[in-house]
Tab-separated table of C-alpha atoms in Angstrom:
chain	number	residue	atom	x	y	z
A	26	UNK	CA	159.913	102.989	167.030
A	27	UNK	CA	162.505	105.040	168.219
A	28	UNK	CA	162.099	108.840	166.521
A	29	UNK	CA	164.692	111.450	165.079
A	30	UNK	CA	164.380	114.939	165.403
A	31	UNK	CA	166.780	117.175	163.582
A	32	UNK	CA	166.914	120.702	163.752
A	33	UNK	CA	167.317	123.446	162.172
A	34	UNK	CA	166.230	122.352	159.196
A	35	UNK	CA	167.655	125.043	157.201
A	36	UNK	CA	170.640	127.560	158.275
A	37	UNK	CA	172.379	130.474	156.271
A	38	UNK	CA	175.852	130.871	157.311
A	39	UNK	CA	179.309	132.932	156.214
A	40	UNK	CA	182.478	130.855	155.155
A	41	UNK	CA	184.804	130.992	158.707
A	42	UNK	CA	181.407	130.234	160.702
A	43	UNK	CA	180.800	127.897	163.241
A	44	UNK	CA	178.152	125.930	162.579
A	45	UNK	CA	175.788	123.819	164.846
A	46	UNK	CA	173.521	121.103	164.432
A	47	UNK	CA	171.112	118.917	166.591
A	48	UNK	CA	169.880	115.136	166.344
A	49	UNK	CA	167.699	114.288	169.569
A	50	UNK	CA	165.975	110.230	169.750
A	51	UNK	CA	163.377	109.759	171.584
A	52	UNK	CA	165.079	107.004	173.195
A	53	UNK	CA	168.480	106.254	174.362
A	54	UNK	CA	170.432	105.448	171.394
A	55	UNK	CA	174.005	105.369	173.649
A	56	UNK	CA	176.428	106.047	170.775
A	57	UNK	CA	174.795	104.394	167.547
A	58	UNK	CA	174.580	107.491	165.300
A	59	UNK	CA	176.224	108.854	162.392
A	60	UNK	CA	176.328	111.918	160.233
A	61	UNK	CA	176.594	112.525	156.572
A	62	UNK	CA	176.940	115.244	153.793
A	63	UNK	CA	175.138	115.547	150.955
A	64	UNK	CA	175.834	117.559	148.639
A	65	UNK	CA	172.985	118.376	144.929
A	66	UNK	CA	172.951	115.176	142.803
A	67	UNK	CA	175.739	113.145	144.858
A	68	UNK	CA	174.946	109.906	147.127
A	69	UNK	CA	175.800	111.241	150.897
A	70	UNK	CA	179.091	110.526	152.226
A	71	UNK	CA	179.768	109.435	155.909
A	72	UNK	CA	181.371	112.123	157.946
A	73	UNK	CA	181.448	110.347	161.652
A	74	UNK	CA	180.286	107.196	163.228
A	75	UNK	CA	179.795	106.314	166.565
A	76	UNK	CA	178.478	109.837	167.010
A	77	UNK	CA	181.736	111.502	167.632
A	78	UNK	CA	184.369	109.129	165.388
A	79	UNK	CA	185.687	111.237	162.180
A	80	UNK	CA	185.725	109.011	159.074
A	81	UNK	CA	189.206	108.853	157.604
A	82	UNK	CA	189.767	111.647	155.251
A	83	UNK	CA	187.282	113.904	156.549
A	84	UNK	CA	188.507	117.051	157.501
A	85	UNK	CA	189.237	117.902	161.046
A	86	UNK	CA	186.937	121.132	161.209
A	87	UNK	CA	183.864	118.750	161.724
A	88	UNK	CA	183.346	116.742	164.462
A	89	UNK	CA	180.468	115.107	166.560
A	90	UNK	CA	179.599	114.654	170.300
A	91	UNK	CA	176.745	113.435	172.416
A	92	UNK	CA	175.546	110.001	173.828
A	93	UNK	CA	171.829	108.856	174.851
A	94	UNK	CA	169.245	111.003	173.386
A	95	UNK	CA	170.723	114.373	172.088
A	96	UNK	CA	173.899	114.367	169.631
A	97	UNK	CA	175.916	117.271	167.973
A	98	UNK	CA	177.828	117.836	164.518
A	99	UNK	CA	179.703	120.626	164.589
A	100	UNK	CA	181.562	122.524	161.960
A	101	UNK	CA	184.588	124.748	163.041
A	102	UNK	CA	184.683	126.807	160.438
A	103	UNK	CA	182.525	126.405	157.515
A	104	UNK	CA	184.343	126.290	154.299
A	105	UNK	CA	183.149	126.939	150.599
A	106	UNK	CA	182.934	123.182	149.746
A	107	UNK	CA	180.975	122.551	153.021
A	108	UNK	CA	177.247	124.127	151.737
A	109	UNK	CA	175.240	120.968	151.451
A	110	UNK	CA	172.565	119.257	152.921
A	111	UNK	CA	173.418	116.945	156.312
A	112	UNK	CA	171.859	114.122	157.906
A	113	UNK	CA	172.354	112.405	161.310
A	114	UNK	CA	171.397	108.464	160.832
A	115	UNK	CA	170.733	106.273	163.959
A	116	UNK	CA	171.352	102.601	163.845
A	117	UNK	CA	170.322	101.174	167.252
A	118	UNK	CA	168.049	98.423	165.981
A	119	UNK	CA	170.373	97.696	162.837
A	120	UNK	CA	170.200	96.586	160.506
A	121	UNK	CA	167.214	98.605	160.129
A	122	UNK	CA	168.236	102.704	159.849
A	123	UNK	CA	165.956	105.919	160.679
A	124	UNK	CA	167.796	109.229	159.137
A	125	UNK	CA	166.659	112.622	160.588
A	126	UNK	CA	164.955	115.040	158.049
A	127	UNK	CA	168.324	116.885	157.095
A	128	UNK	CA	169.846	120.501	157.534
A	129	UNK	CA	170.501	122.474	154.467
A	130	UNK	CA	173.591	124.516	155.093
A	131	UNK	CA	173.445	127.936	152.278
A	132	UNK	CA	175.389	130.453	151.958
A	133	UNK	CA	174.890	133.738	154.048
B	22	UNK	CA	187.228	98.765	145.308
B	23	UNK	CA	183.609	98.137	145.612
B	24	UNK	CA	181.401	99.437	143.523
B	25	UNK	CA	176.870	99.537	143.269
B	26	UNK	CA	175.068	100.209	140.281
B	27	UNK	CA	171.499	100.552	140.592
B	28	UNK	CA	169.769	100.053	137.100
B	29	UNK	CA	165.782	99.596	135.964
B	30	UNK	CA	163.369	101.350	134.394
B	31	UNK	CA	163.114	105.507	135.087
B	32	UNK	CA	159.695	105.481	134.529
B	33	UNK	CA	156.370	103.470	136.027
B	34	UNK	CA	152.990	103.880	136.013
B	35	UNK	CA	150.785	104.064	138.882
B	36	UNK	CA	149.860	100.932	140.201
B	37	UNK	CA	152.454	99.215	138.751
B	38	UNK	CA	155.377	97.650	140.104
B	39	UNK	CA	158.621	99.144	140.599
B	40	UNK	CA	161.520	97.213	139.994
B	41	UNK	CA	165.616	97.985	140.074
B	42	UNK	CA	168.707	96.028	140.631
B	43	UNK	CA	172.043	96.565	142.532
B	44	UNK	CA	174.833	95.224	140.924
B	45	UNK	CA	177.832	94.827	142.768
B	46	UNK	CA	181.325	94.861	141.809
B	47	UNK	CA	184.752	94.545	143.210
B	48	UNK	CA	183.425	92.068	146.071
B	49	UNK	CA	181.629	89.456	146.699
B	50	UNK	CA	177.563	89.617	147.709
B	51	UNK	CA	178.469	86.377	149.678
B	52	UNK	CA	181.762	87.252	151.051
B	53	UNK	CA	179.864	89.848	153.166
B	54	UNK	CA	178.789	89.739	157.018
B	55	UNK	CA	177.146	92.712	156.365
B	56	UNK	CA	173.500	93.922	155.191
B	57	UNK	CA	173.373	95.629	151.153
B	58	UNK	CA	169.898	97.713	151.481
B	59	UNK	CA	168.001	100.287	149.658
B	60	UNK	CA	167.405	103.841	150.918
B	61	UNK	CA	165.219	106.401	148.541
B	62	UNK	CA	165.268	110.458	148.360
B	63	UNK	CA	162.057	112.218	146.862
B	64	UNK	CA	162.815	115.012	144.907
B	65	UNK	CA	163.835	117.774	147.454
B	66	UNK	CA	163.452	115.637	150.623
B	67	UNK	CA	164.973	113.492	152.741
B	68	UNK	CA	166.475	109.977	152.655
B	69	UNK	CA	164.341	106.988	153.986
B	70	UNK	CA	165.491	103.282	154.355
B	71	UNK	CA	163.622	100.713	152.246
B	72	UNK	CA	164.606	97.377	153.890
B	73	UNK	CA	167.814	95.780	153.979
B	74	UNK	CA	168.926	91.931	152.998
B	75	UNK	CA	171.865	89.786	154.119
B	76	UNK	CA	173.675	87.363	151.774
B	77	UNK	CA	171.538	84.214	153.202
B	78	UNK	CA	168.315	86.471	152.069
B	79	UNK	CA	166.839	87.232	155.601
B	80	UNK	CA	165.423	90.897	155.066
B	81	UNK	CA	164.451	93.789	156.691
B	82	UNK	CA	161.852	96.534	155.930
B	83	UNK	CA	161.504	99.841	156.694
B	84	UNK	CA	157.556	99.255	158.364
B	85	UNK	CA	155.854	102.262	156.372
B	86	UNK	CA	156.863	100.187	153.252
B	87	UNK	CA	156.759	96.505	154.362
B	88	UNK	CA	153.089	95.577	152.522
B	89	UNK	CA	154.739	96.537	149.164
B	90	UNK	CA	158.392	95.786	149.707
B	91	UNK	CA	160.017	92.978	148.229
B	92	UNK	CA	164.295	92.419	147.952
B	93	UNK	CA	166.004	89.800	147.028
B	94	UNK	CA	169.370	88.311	146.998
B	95	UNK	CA	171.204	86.165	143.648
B	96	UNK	CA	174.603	85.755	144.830
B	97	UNK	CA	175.545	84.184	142.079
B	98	UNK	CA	175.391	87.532	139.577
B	99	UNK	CA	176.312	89.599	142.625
B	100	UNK	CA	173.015	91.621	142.496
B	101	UNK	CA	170.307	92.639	145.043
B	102	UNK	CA	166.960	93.864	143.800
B	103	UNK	CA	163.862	95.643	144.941
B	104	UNK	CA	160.274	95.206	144.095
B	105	UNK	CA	157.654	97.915	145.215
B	106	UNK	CA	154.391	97.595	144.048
B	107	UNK	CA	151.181	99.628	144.075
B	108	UNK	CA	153.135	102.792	143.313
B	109	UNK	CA	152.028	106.524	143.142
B	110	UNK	CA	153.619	109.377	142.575
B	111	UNK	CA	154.933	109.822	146.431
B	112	UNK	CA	157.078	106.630	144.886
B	113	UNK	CA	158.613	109.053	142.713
B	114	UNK	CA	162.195	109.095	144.178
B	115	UNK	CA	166.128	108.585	143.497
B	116	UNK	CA	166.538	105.231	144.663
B	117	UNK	CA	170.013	104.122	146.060
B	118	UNK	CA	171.731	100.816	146.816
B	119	UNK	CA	173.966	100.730	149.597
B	120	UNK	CA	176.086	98.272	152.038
B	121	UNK	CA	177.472	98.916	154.924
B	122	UNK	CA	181.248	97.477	155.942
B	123	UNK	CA	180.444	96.571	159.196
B	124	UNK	CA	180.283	100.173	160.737
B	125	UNK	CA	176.750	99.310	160.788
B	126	UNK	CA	175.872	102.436	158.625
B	127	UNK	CA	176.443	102.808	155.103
B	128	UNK	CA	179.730	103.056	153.791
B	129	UNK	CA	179.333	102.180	150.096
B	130	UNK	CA	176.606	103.882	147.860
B	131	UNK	CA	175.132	103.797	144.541
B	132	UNK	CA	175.104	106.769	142.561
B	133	UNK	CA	171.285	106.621	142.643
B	134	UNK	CA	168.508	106.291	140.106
B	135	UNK	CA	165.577	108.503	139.520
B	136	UNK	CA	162.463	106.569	139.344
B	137	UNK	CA	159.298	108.066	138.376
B	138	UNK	CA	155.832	107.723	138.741
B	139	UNK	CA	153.269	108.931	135.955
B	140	UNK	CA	150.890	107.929	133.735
């Protein structure tokens, strides 16, 4: 099985931040990872795909990057609407799925 | 527009067996190349994949879960269902339906349903 690690698991930042977080695999998963955003009581909604392609309509402050083993979703600069839990998602033995254990983004 | 509506009961007892249905409208179960699957969130924690079924019925489960996983397919109503049985109370979970559109992540979700597991 190929494992997720996703850090931090928790951050506390200020609206205009940029914001950071991590995905590693413990194998190469080349480019076969997404990210989502979850926000209290919602289903999660895809952000990227192929670890750096934005899903239409999302806004162009976030954006992914990374390849292999160690992947990236970045937030520009974090916006009021943008506190909510996110999760990266690998699917490199679809159609099975392994998410990472989230990062809860609250307010500094 | 597609649409998934998970329904079922929102409460089981332990040792029972859990069972809920995705209903699917605005497309066809059959029309898709694609896998419809269920994921689940305990309260305050993060998502895990259940298992995942194709229109012809071959499935796919999420190993943790494979002894007491069940879906099926009825193409014919447009529904996909899961069966989970033994529960306990680390059951105790929103439960969502979901299909992906051939991004080979999910694209279309259900709005979820808590299930819960007490006596």
């Amino acid at each position: 099985d190929i494992q997720m690690t996703q850090s931090p698991s928790s951050l506390s930042a200020s609206v205009g931040d940029r914001v950071t977080i991590t995905c590693r695999t413990s194998q190469d998963i080349g480019s076969e990872l997404g990210w989502y955003q979850q926000k209290p009581g919602k289903a999660p909604k895809r952000l990227i795909y192929a670890a750096f392609s934005l899903q239409s309509g999302v806004p162009s402050r976030f954006s992914g990057s990374g390849s292999g083993t160690e992947f990236t979703l970045t937030i520009s600069s974090l916006q009021p609407e943008d506190f909510a839990t996110y999760y990266c998602l690998h699917h490199k033995n679809y159609p099975t799925w392994t998410f990472g254990q989230g990062t809860k983004v609250e307010i500094k | 527009q597609l649409q998934l509506q998970e329904s079922g009961p929102g409460l089981v007892k332990p040792s029972e067996t859990l069972s809920l249905t995705c209903t699917v409208s605005g497309y066809s179960i059959s029309s898709s190349s694609y896998h419809w699957a269920w994921i689940r969130q305990p309260p305050g924690k993060g998502l895990e994949w259940i298992g995942s079924i194709y229109h012809s019925g071959s499935t796919y489960y999420n190993p943790s879960l494979k002894s007491r996983v069940t879906i099926s397919v009825d193409t014919s109503k447009d529904q996909f269902s899961l069966r989970l049985t033994s529960v306990t109370a680390a059951d105790t979970a929103v439960y969502y339906c979901a299909h992906d559109y051939g991004g080979n992540l999910p694209d279309y979700w259900g709005q979820g349903t808590l299930v819960t597991v007490s006596s």
